[in-house]
Short mmCIF file of C-alpha atoms in Angstrom, two decimals:
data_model
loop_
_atom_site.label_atom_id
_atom_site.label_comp_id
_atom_site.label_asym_id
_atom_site.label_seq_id
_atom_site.Cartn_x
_atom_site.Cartn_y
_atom_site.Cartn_z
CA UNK A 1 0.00 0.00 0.00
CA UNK A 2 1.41 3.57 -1.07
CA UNK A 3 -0.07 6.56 -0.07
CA UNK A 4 1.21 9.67 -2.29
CA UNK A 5 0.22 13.32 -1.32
CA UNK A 6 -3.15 12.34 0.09
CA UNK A 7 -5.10 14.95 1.12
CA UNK A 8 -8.63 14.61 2.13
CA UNK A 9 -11.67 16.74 4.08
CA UNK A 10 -15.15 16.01 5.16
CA UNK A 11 -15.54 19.28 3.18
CA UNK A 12 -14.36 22.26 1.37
CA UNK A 13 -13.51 24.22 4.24
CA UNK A 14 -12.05 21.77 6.35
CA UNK A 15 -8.91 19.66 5.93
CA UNK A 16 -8.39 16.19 7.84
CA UNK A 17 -5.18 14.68 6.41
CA UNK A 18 -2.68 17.01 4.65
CA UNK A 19 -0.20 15.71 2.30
CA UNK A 20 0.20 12.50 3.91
CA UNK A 21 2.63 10.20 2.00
CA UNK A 22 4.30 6.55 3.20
CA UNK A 23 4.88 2.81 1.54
CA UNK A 24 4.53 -0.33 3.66
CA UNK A 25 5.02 -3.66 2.29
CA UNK A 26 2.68 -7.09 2.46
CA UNK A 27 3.56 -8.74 5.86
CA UNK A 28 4.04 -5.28 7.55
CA UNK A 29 2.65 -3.70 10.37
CA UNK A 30 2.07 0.02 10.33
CA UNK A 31 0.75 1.78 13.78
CA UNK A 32 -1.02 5.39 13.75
CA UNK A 33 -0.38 7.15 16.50
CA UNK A 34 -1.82 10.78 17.50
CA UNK A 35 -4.24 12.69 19.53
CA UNK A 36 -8.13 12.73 18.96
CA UNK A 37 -9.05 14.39 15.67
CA UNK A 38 -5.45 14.28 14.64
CA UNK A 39 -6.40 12.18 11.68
CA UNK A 40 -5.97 8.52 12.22
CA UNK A 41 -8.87 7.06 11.63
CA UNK A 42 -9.64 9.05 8.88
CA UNK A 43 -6.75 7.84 7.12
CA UNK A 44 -8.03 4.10 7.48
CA UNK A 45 -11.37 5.23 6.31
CA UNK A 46 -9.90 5.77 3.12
CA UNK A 47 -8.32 1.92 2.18
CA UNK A 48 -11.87 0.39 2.39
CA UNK A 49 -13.13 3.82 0.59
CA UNK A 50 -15.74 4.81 3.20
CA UNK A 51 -14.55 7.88 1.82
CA UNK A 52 -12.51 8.94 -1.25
CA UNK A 53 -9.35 11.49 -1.11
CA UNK A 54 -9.83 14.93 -3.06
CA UNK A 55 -5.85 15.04 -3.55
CA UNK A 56 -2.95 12.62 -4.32
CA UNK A 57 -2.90 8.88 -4.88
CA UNK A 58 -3.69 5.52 -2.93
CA UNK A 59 -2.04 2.39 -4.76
CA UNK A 60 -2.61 -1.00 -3.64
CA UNK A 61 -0.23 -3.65 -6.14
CA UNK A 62 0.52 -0.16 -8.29
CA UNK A 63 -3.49 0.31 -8.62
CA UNK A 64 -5.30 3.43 -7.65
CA UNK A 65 -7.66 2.75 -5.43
CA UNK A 66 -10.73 4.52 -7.55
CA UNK A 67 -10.28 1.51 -9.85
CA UNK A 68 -11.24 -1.31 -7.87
CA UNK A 69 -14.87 -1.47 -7.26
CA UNK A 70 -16.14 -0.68 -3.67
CA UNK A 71 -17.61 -4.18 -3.15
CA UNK A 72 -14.23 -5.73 -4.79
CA UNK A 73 -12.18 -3.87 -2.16
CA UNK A 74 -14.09 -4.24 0.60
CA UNK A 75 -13.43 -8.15 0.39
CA UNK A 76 -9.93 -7.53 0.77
CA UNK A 77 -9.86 -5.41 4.20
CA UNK A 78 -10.90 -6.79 7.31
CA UNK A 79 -11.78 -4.42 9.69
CA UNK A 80 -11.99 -4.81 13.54
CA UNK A 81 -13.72 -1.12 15.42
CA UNK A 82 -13.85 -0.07 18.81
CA UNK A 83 -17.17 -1.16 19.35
CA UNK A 84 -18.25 -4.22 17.64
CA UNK A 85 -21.66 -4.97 15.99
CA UNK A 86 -22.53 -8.77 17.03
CA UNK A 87 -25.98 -10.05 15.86
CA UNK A 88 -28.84 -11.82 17.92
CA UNK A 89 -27.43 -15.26 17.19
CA UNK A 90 -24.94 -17.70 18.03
CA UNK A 91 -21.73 -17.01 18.95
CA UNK A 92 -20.94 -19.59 16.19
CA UNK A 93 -22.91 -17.23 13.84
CA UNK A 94 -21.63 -14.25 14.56
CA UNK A 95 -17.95 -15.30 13.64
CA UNK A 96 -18.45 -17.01 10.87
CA UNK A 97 -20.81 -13.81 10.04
CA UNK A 98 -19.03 -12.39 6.15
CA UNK A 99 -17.37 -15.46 5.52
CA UNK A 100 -18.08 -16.19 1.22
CA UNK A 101 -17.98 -20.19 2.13
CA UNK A 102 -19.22 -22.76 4.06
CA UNK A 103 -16.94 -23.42 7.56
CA UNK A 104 -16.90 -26.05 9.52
CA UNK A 105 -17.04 -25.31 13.68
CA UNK A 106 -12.99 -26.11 13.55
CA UNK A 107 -12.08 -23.32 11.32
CA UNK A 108 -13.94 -21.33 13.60
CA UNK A 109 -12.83 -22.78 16.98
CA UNK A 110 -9.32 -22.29 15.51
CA UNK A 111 -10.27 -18.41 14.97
CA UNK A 112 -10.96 -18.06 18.55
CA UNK A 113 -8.47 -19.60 19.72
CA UNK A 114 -6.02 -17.05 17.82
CA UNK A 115 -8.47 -14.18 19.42
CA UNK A 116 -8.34 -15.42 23.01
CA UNK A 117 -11.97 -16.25 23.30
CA UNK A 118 -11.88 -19.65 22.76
CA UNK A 119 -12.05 -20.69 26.45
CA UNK A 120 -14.45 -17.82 27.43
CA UNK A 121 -17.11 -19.30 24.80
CA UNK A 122 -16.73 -22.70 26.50
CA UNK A 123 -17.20 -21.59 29.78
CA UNK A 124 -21.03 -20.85 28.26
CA UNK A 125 -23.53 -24.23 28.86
CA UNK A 126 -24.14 -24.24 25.35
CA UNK A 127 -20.31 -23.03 23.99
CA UNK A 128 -20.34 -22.15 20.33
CA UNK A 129 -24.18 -22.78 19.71
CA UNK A 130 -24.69 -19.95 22.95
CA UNK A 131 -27.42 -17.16 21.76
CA UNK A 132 -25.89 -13.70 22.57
CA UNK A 133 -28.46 -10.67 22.43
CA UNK A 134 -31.33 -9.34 24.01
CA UNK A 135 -32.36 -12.81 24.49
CA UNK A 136 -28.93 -14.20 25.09
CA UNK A 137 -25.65 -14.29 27.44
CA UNK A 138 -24.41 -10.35 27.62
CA UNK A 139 -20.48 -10.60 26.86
CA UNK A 140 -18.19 -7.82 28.55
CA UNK A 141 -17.05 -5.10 25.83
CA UNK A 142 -13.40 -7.00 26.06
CA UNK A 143 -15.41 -10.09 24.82
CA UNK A 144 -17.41 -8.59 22.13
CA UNK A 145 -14.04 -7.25 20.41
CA UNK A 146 -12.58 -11.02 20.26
CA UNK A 147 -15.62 -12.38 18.31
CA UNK A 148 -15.15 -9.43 16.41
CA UNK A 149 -11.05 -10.39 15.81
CA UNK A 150 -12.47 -14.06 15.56
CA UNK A 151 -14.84 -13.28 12.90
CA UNK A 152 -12.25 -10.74 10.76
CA UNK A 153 -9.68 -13.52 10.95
CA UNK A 154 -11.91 -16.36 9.76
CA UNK A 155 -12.47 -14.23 6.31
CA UNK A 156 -8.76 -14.12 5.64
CA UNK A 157 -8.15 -10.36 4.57
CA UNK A 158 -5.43 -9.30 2.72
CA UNK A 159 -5.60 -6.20 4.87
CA UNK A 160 -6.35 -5.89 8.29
CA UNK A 161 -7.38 -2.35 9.73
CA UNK A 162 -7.49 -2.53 14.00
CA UNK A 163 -9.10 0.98 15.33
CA UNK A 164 -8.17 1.01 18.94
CA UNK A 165 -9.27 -3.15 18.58
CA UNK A 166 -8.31 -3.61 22.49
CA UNK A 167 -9.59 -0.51 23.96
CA UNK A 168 -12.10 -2.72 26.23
CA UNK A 169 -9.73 -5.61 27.23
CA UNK A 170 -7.43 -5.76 30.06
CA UNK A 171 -3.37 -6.02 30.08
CA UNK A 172 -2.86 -9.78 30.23
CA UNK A 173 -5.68 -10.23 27.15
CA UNK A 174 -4.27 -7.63 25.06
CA UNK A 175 -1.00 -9.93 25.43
CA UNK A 176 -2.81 -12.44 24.59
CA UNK A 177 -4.29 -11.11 21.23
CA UNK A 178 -1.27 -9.64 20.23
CA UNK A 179 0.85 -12.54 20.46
CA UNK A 180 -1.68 -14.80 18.48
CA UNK A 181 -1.83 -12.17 15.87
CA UNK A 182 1.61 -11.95 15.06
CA UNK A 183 1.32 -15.40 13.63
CA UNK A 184 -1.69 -14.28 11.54
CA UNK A 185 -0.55 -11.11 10.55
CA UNK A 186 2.24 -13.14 8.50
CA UNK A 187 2.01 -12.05 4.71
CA UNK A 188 -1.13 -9.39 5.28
CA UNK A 189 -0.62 -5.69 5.73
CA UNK A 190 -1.96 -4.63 9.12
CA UNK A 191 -2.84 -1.16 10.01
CA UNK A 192 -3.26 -0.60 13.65
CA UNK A 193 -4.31 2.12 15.88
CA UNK A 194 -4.01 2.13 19.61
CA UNK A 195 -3.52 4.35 22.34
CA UNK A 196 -1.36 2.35 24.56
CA UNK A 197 2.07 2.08 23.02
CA UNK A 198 2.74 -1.42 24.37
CA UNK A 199 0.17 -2.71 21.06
CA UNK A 200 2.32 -0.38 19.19
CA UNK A 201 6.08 -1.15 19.77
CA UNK A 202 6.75 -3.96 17.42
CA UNK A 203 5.21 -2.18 14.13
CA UNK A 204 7.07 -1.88 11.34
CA UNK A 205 6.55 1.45 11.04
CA UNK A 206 5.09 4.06 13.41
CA UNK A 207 3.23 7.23 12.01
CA UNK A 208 2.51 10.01 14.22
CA UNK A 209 -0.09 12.31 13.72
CA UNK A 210 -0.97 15.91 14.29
CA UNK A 211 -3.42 18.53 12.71
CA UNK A 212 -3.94 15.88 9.96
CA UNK A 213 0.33 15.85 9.23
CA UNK A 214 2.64 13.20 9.90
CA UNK A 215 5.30 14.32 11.87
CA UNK A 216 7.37 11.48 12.81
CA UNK A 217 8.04 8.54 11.32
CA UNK A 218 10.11 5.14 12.12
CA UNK A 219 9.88 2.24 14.24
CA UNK A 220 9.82 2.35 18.53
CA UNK A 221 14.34 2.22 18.66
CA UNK A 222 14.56 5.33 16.17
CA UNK A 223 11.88 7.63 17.18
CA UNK A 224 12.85 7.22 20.65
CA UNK A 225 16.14 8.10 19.81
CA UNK A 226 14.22 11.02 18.10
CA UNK A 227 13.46 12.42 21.81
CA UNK A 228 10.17 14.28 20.23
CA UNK A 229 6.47 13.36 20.42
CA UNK A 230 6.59 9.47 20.48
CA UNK A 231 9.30 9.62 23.13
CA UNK A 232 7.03 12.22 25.48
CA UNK A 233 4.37 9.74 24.79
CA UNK A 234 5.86 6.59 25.71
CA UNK A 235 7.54 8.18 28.65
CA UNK A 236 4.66 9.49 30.25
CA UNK A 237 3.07 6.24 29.76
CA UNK A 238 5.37 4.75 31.50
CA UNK A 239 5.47 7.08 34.20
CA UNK A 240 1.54 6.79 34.74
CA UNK A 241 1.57 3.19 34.91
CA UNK A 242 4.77 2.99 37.40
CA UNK A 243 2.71 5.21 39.51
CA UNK A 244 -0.23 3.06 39.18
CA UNK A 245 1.21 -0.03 40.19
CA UNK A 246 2.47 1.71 43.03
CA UNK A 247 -0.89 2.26 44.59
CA UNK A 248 -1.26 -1.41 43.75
CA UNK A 249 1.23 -2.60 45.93
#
C-alpha cells in the first residue's frame, strides 16, 4: 500500500489529512499514532473507501484505489472497530458472520483460539451454539471485540485495519491477542491504531499524527532516539503506569 500526497476533508472548508505520504510492504505492520481528531482514523477510512481522497494517490499492487470497485475492495480489508456490531445469534454465527464459504465449527474454533476467546465461549452451557443478544448471554465489551477479531480472521483479509481493537480488554488479554496475531498477521498488511504504546512497539513502522500531518516517522528504537512526540508519549506512559502499580502494591 502507497499513499502519495493524500489529502482529504469532510468538506471544502475543512482539511483532515494534509499531504500524507508513506509505503509499507505485504507482511508489515504500520501503527497510527496521534491525539483525537489528529487524523488517524480518517486515514483508514480511506483503504476500504468509506470515503474517497480529493488530492494525491492511494495504490494497492501499483493500482489506484478509484479503480477497484467498492464491493471488490471491501473483500480484501478486514476491519476490527472499537465497538463491535454482534448479531442476535450464536456465537458460532456471529464469527463465521461475512465469511463467502461454508466453515466447519474447527475453522472457527481455531479463529478463537487465535483471538483469546476460545475458552471464554466454552465456559457458556451451550459453547459455540450460545445465543448472545437481548435474548442471550451479555459478553463484557473486552469479549465482544474477540468475536469481532475471531470473525475478521476467519475471512482471511489481505488487509487488516485494528481501530483502537483492544480498547475494552485488560493487560494480560491484550498480550494475549497480540501474540496470536503476530502469527496471523504473517504475509497481510496490518494497520493498527491504539492508544497504549505497548500494542504499538513492534510495528514496522510508526506514524505520528498531528493537525492531519505526519510528523514522525520510524519504528519504537529510532523515534525514541528522536526524543520528540513518540518519546514524550511513551515516557509518560510509562510514568503513569509505574505510579499506578504503586498504589497497587
Amino acid at each position: 500500500v502507497v499513499f502519495e500526497n493524500v489529502s482529504f476533508g469532510y468538506d471544502a472548508s475543512t482539511t483532515v489529512l494534509r499531504d500524507v505520504s508513506f509505503a509499507c510492504r505485504p507482511g508489515e505492520v504500520v501503527a497510527l499514532l496521534g491525539t483525537t481528531g489528529s487524523g488517524k482514523t480518517s486515514l483508514v477510512n480511506l483503504l476500504p473507501r468509506f470515503d474517497d481522497h480529493f488530492s494525491g494517490r492511494i495504490l494497492r499492487d501499483g493500482r489506484e484505489l478509484r479503480e477497484y470497485p467498492k464491493e471488490n475492495l471491501r473483500c480484501l480489508i478486514g476491519i476490527v472497530e472499537q465497538e463491535p456490531f454482534l448479531f442476535s445469534r450464536t456465537l458460532r454465527e456471529n464469527i463465521a458472520y461475512g465469511v463467502d464459504r461454508n466453515v466447519g465449527l474447527e475453522e472457527i474454533e481455531a479463529a478463537a483460539r487465535a483471538a483469546a476467546i476460545h475458552e471464554v465461549i466454552l465456559s457458556f452451557p451451550q459453547g459455540y451454539d450460545t445465543l448472545i443478544g437481548e435474548k442471550g448471554v451479555t459478553l463484557s465489551g473486552g469479549q465482544k471485540q474477540r468475536v469481532a477479531v475471531a470473525r475478521t480472521l476467519l475471512r482471511d483479509p489481505r488487509i487488516l485495519i485494528f481501530d483502537d481493537a483492544t480498547s475494552s480488554v485488560d493487560a494480560e488479554t491484550e498480550a494475549a491477542i497480540q501474540q496470536a496475531l503476530e502469527r496471523l498477521m504473517a504475509g497481510r498488511t496490518t494497520f493498527l491504531i491504539a492508544h497504549r504504546l505497548q500494542s504499538l512497539m513492534r510495528a514496522d513502522l510508526i506514524l505520528v499524527f498531528q493537525e492531519g500531518r505526519i510528523v514522525e516517522r520510524g519504528d519504537h528504537e529510532s523515534l525514541m532516539r528522536c526524543g520528540g512526540m513518540y518519546r514524550r508519549i511513551y515516557e509518560l506512559q510509562t510514568s503513569l503506569e509505574a505510579e499506578l502499580e504503586a498504589t497497587r502494591a
